[in-house]
Coordinates of C-alpha atoms in Angstrom, one line a residue:
X1 CA -17.0 2.0 20.8
X2 CA -15.0 0.0 23.0
X3 CA -13.4 1.4 26.3
X4 CA -10.0 0.2 24.7
X5 CA -9.9 2.6 21.8
X6 CA -9.4 6.0 23.8
X7 CA -6.8 4.2 26.2
X8 CA -4.9 2.8 23.0
X9 CA -5.0 6.1 21.2
X10 CA -3.8 8.0 24.0
X11 CA -0.9 5.5 24.5
X12 CA -0.2 5.4 20.7
X13 CA 0.0 9.7 20.7
X14 CA 2.1 9.7 23.9
X15 CA 4.3 6.8 23.2
X16 CA 4.5 5.5 19.7
X17 CA 4.0 8.6 17.6
X18 CA 6.6 10.4 19.7
X19 CA 8.8 7.4 19.2
X20 CA 8.5 7.7 15.3
X21 CA 9.3 11.5 15.7
X22 CA 12.6 11.0 17.6
X23 CA 14.0 8.0 15.6
X24 CA 17.0 9.5 13.7
X25 CA 17.3 6.8 11.0
X26 CA 15.4 4.3 8.9
X27 CA 17.4 1.4 10.9
X28 CA 15.6 2.7 14.2
X29 CA 12.2 2.7 12.8
X30 CA 12.6 -0.5 11.8
X31 CA 13.9 -2.2 14.8
X32 CA 11.1 -0.3 16.7
X33 CA 8.4 -2.0 14.5
X34 CA 10.2 -5.3 14.6
X35 CA 10.3 -5.3 18.5
X36 CA 6.8 -4.0 18.9
X37 CA 5.5 -6.9 16.5
X38 CA 7.2 -9.7 18.4
X39 CA 5.8 -8.5 21.7
X40 CA 2.4 -7.4 20.9
X41 CA 0.9 -9.0 17.6
X42 CA 0.4 -12.8 17.8
X43 CA -1.4 -14.9 15.1
X44 CA -3.9 -17.7 16.2
X45 CA -2.5 -21.0 17.2
X46 CA -1.8 -23.4 14.6
X47 CA -0.9 -20.9 12.1
X48 CA 2.3 -21.6 10.1
X49 CA 4.5 -18.6 9.1
X50 CA 7.3 -19.7 6.7
X51 CA 9.7 -18.1 4.2
X52 CA 9.1 -19.1 0.9
X53 CA 10.8 -18.9 -2.7
X54 CA 8.3 -18.5 -5.7
X55 CA 9.4 -18.9 -9.3
X56 CA 12.3 -16.7 -10.3
X57 CA 13.9 -16.7 -6.7
X58 CA 11.0 -14.4 -5.5
X59 CA 11.4 -14.1 -1.9
X60 CA 7.9 -14.1 0.3
X61 CA 6.5 -14.8 3.4
X62 CA 3.6 -17.4 3.6
X63 CA 0.8 -17.4 6.4
X64 CA -1.2 -20.7 6.4
X65 CA -4.0 -21.0 8.7
X66 CA -4.5 -24.3 10.6
X67 CA -7.5 -25.0 8.4
X68 CA -7.4 -24.0 4.8
X69 CA -10.8 -24.1 3.4
X70 CA -10.8 -21.8 0.3
X71 CA -9.0 -21.4 -3.1
X72 CA -8.2 -18.2 -2.5
X73 CA -4.8 -16.4 -1.8
X74 CA -4.4 -13.2 -0.2
X75 CA -1.6 -11.3 -1.7
X76 CA -0.6 -8.9 1.0
X77 CA 1.9 -5.9 0.7
X78 CA 2.8 -4.6 4.1
X79 CA 3.2 -0.9 5.2
X80 CA 5.7 1.3 6.8
X81 CA 6.1 4.5 4.8
X82 CA 8.4 2.5 2.1
X83 CA 11.3 2.7 4.8
X84 CA 10.3 0.3 7.3
X85 CA 8.2 -2.8 8.1
X86 CA 8.6 -6.3 6.8
X87 CA 6.1 -9.2 6.1
X88 CA 7.0 -10.4 9.6
X89 CA 5.7 -7.2 11.5
X90 CA 2.2 -7.8 9.6
X91 CA 2.3 -11.7 9.7
X92 CA 0.0 -11.9 12.9
X93 CA -2.6 -9.5 11.3
X94 CA -2.6 -11.7 8.4
X95 CA -2.7 -15.0 10.3
X96 CA -5.9 -13.5 12.0
X97 CA -7.3 -12.8 8.5
X98 CA -6.4 -16.2 6.9
X99 CA -7.9 -17.9 10.0
X100 CA -11.2 -16.0 9.2
X101 CA -11.1 -16.6 5.4
X102 CA -9.7 -20.3 5.5
X103 CA -7.1 -19.0 2.9
X104 CA -3.6 -18.9 2.4
X105 CA -1.5 -15.5 2.4
X106 CA 1.5 -14.4 0.6
X107 CA 3.5 -11.5 1.6
X108 CA 6.3 -10.2 -0.7
X109 CA 9.5 -8.9 0.6
X110 CA 10.3 -5.6 -1.2
X111 CA 13.1 -3.3 -1.3
X112 CA 13.1 -0.5 1.2
X113 CA 14.1 3.4 1.0
X114 CA 16.4 4.8 1.2
X115 CA 18.5 2.4 0.1
X116 CA 16.3 1.5 -2.6
X117 CA 14.3 4.2 -4.1
X118 CA 11.2 4.2 -6.3
X119 CA 10.5 2.2 -8.3
X120 CA 12.4 -0.7 -6.5
X121 CA 9.2 -1.3 -4.3
X122 CA 6.8 -1.3 -7.1
X123 CA 8.7 -3.5 -9.3
X124 CA 9.2 -6.1 -6.6
X125 CA 5.5 -6.2 -5.8
X126 CA 4.8 -6.6 -9.6
X127 CA 7.3 -9.2 -10.1
X128 CA 6.1 -11.2 -6.7
X129 CA 2.6 -11.2 -8.2
X130 CA 3.9 -12.5 -11.5
X131 CA 5.7 -15.0 -9.6
X132 CA 2.6 -16.2 -7.9
X133 CA 0.7 -16.8 -10.9
X134 CA 3.7 -18.5 -12.2
X135 CA 3.5 -20.9 -9.1
X136 CA 0.2 -22.1 -10.3
X137 CA -2.3 -19.7 -8.5
X138 CA -4.9 -18.3 -10.7
X139 CA -5.1 -14.8 -10.8
X140 CA -8.9 -15.0 -10.3
X141 CA -8.1 -16.7 -7.2
X142 CA -5.9 -13.8 -5.6
X143 CA -7.1 -10.9 -3.4
X144 CA -4.6 -8.0 -3.4
X145 CA -4.4 -6.0 -0.3
X146 CA -2.2 -3.7 1.5
X147 CA -2.1 -0.9 4.2
X148 CA -0.7 2.7 4.2
X149 CA 2.3 2.8 1.8
X150 CA 1.5 -0.9 1.0
X151 CA -1.9 0.2 0.1
X152 CA -0.1 2.6 -2.4
X153 CA 1.8 -0.3 -3.8
X154 CA -1.5 -2.2 -3.8
X155 CA -3.4 0.2 -6.0
X156 CA -0.4 1.0 -8.2
X157 CA -0.1 -2.8 -8.9
X158 CA -3.8 -2.8 -9.8
X159 CA -3.5 0.2 -12.1
X160 CA -0.3 -1.5 -13.9
X161 CA -2.4 -4.7 -14.1
X162 CA -5.3 -3.2 -15.9
X163 CA -2.9 -1.0 -18.2
X164 CA -0.8 -4.1 -19.2
X165 CA -3.9 -6.1 -19.4
X166 CA -2.2 -8.6 -17.0
X167 CA -4.5 -11.2 -15.5
X168 CA -6.5 -9.3 -12.9
X169 CA -7.1 -10.4 -9.0
X170 CA -10.5 -11.2 -7.7
X171 CA -10.4 -8.3 -5.3
X172 CA -8.5 -5.5 -3.8
X173 CA -8.5 -4.2 0.0
X174 CA -6.8 -1.5 1.6
X175 CA -6.2 -0.6 5.5
X176 CA -5.8 3.2 5.7
X177 CA -3.9 3.1 2.2
X178 CA -1.6 6.3 1.1
X179 CA -2.6 7.3 -2.4
X180 CA -2.0 11.0 -2.8
X181 CA 1.5 11.6 -3.3
X182 CA 1.0 15.1 -3.7
X183 CA -0.5 15.3 -0.2
X184 CA -3.6 17.8 -1.4
X185 CA -5.9 16.2 1.3
X186 CA -7.0 18.6 3.7
X187 CA -6.7 16.0 6.4
X188 CA -2.9 15.7 6.2
X189 CA -2.9 19.4 8.2
X190 CA -6.5 19.0 10.0
X191 CA -5.7 15.6 11.5
X192 CA -2.0 16.5 12.4
X193 CA -2.7 16.4 16.0
X194 CA -5.6 14.1 16.0
X195 CA -3.7 11.6 14.5
X196 CA -2.7 8.7 16.9
X197 CA 0.3 7.2 14.8
X198 CA 1.8 8.8 11.9
X199 CA 3.8 12.1 12.6
X200 CA 2.8 14.2 9.5
X201 CA 6.6 15.5 9.0
X202 CA 8.0 12.3 9.1
X203 CA 5.7 10.9 6.8
X204 CA 6.8 13.7 4.5
X205 CA 10.5 12.6 5.2
X206 CA 9.9 9.1 4.3
X207 CA 8.0 9.8 1.3
X208 CA 10.7 12.1 0.0
X209 CA 13.6 9.3 1.1
X210 CA 11.3 6.9 -1.4
X211 CA 10.6 9.3 -4.4
X212 CA 14.0 11.1 -4.7
X213 CA 14.6 12.2 -8.2
X214 CA 11.6 10.1 -9.3
X215 CA 9.4 10.7 -12.5
X216 CA 6.5 11.9 -10.6
X217 CA 4.5 11.4 -13.8
X218 CA 5.0 7.7 -13.4
X219 CA 1.4 6.1 -13.6
X220 CA 2.2 4.3 -10.4
X221 CA 2.5 7.7 -8.6
X222 CA -1.0 8.9 -9.8
X223 CA -3.3 6.6 -8.5
X224 CA -6.1 9.2 -8.3
X225 CA -6.0 10.0 -11.8
X226 CA -5.3 6.3 -13.1
X227 CA -8.0 4.6 -15.1
X228 CA -9.4 1.8 -13.2
X229 CA -12.1 0.8 -15.7
X230 CA -12.8 -3.0 -15.5
X231 CA -11.3 -3.3 -11.9
X232 CA -12.4 -5.8 -9.6
X233 CA -14.4 -4.9 -6.6
X234 CA -12.4 -2.8 -3.9
X235 CA -12.7 -2.5 0.0
X236 CA -11.3 0.2 2.1
X237 CA -11.3 1.3 5.4
X238 CA -9.8 4.4 7.2
X239 CA -10.3 6.5 10.4
X240 CA -11.7 9.9 10.6
X241 CA -9.1 11.4 12.7
X242 CA -6.2 10.0 10.2
X243 CA -4.0 12.2 8.2
X244 CA -4.6 9.9 5.4
X245 CA -8.4 10.1 5.8
X246 CA -8.7 12.0 2.6
X247 CA -6.7 9.6 0.6
X248 CA -9.2 6.7 1.0
X249 CA -12.2 9.2 0.6
X250 CA -10.5 10.3 -2.9
X251 CA -9.6 6.9 -3.9
X252 CA -13.3 5.7 -3.2
X253 CA -14.8 8.4 -5.2
X254 CA -12.1 8.1 -8.1
X255 CA -12.7 4.2 -8.2
X256 CA -16.7 4.8 -8.2
X257 CA -16.2 7.3 -11.1
X258 CA -14.5 4.4 -12.9
X259 CA -17.6 2.2 -12.3
X260 CA -15.8 -0.1 -9.7
X261 CA -17.9 -1.7 -7.1
X262 CA -16.4 -0.1 -3.8
X263 CA -17.0 -1.1 -0.2
X264 CA -15.9 1.8 1.9
X265 CA -15.7 2.1 5.7
X266 CA -14.8 5.3 7.7
X267 CA -14.7 4.7 11.4
X268 CA -14.7 7.2 14.2
X269 CA -11.2 7.9 15.9
X270 CA -9.7 4.5 15.5
X271 CA -6.0 4.6 14.6
X272 CA -3.9 4.1 11.4
X273 CA -4.2 0.5 10.1
X274 CA -6.2 -0.6 13.4
X275 CA -6.6 -4.2 12.5
X276 CA -3.2 -4.8 13.4
X277 CA -4.2 -4.3 17.1
X278 CA -6.5 -7.3 16.9
X279 CA -5.0 -8.7 19.9
X280 CA -6.3 -6.1 22.1
X281 CA -8.9 -3.8 20.1
X282 CA -12.4 -5.2 19.7
X283 CA -12.9 -2.7 16.6
X284 CA -9.9 -4.5 15.2
X285 CA -11.4 -7.8 15.4
X286 CA -14.9 -6.7 13.9
X287 CA -13.0 -5.0 11.0
X288 CA -11.3 -8.1 10.1
X289 CA -14.5 -10.0 10.4
X290 CA -16.2 -7.7 8.1
X291 CA -13.5 -7.9 5.4
X292 CA -13.3 -11.8 5.7
X293 CA -17.1 -11.7 5.0
X294 CA -16.5 -9.5 2.0
X295 CA -13.5 -11.8 0.9
X296 CA -15.6 -15.0 1.2
X297 CA -18.4 -13.5 -1.0
X298 CA -16.4 -12.1 -3.8
X299 CA -17.5 -13.7 -7.0
X300 CA -15.2 -15.7 -9.1
X301 CA -14.4 -13.7 -12.4
X302 CA -15.7 -15.6 -15.5
X303 CA -12.1 -15.6 -17.0
X304 CA -8.9 -14.0 -16.1
X305 CA -8.6 -11.6 -18.8

């Protein structure tokens, strides 16, 4: 482990975690992350980050590396507790991944809570996935990814694709995905103080903003009981001190029970969605390297059915 890791964790716990606790409105949470992203996160030189419209007037952000060498398109869903975050806040991290894979990234812009409650975000993500295919990108060339709440949307999307027998992507990956809407994992309590980024009580608040009076039996809110039979390979990573540690453990186990090919990395004392700190954290760059290698090695499905 690098010497940067403990210093970064200390800063996050003392500054950013407290800042999240003190933010009294969703607007303040959004402003804080947008500012931090502009100051701290930088894509490689030569990366093009552009607003684009897909068929059906679907609003996305595209991230294109200086050199495109792959036919893969990464469809990435940003996190932020369903309440904050945007394609722009995560674009630099995806620029780093794009450069490593030599692939273009498409990031959907979904509606946020509390202004728009479930299933608005899930509907937007599914519409964007369909629009990407309608634009001419074969599903077998798409790799879906997401972090935290974006991970919930990514695996909810995968569940819907399989249920509706839509064209499936080549693979799916998640950085510290949130998938247990019942919050039954012990880590949510055990790691409350050790967690460097997420304040548990604020996470609960944001979840309630998103769910409101939603039908909790909706399949997209029950990832850990969904039938993932026939799903493409999945790659997951999480830190052992995160409150969402057990989400990834449970998801990995459930996917394996559905005979899905799962690559699971649990790292020691790394912060929530640590690849976003790629500019300063060696472990973040290593994880992006590992993920890029996994994406590049994914086999092309025989068909899109």
